[in-house]
């Protein structure tokens, strides 16, 4: 039987721990024969988009996963097979989780970057949701090119600076957005700000501390390696 002792979960996912679980004693028993490594399959498009925060968490944790990237041409036939019809989804040993932030939060909890206490976790979630509120206002799927351009310009010029100022204030002189160590809120800031800068590079001209934070995230060895090796896509 698989061991679910808390301190074994991460090592098991990494394939570093072989253990089983005694129903008699409730303790884990280091053994090899019962060991099975979870299989993770991420399904998304060939974009950073809403899949990238999940890829960051896999990169940071070192857990192996299948990074399945759907071709646009295949999407209409794949969509009906996906629960709720949207991606990203993450399959873990046959269980499917949908919603990018639910997936990311799960991986963050499993890998110790969700915040150290319930209060920190609430603050991390609040920052992620605040950034996500803005990213979700951008009309990604708008068909009318002129309307899309106009709304993007308006949001990036008139709304984004206020958000960045608020984040700068929240961060203050701290190294990380929440607590004493990196959390997935820092990852989400890096992922989303990369997209924002690709749309409007002069956003970097003010609010210096949040851009220092971005460089701090990108300097984490596992994240730096992922950025270097990931497929190059526009978004
Ligand atoms: N809130 C969802 C949004 C999911 C979503 O809208 N996904 C888009 C791609 S970013 C999608 O599947 N679009 C294709 C479609 O709706 O047919 C999440 O964060 O996962």
Tab-separated table of C-alpha atoms in Angstrom, residues 4 27 30 50 65 106-107 173 184 189:
chain	number	residue	atom	x	y	z
A	4	UNK	CA	0.699	8.842	2.619
A	27	UNK	CA	3.581	4.433	10.289
A	30	UNK	CA	10.700	2.242	3.962
A	50	UNK	CA	-2.668	29.946	-18.189
A	65	UNK	CA	5.427	15.621	-15.916
A	106	UNK	CA	-2.602	22.155	-5.282
A	107	UNK	CA	0.977	21.854	-6.565
A	173	UNK	CA	11.146	46.425	0.855
A	184	UNK	CA	3.593	30.828	-5.945
A	189	UNK	CA	3.741	37.802	-10.684
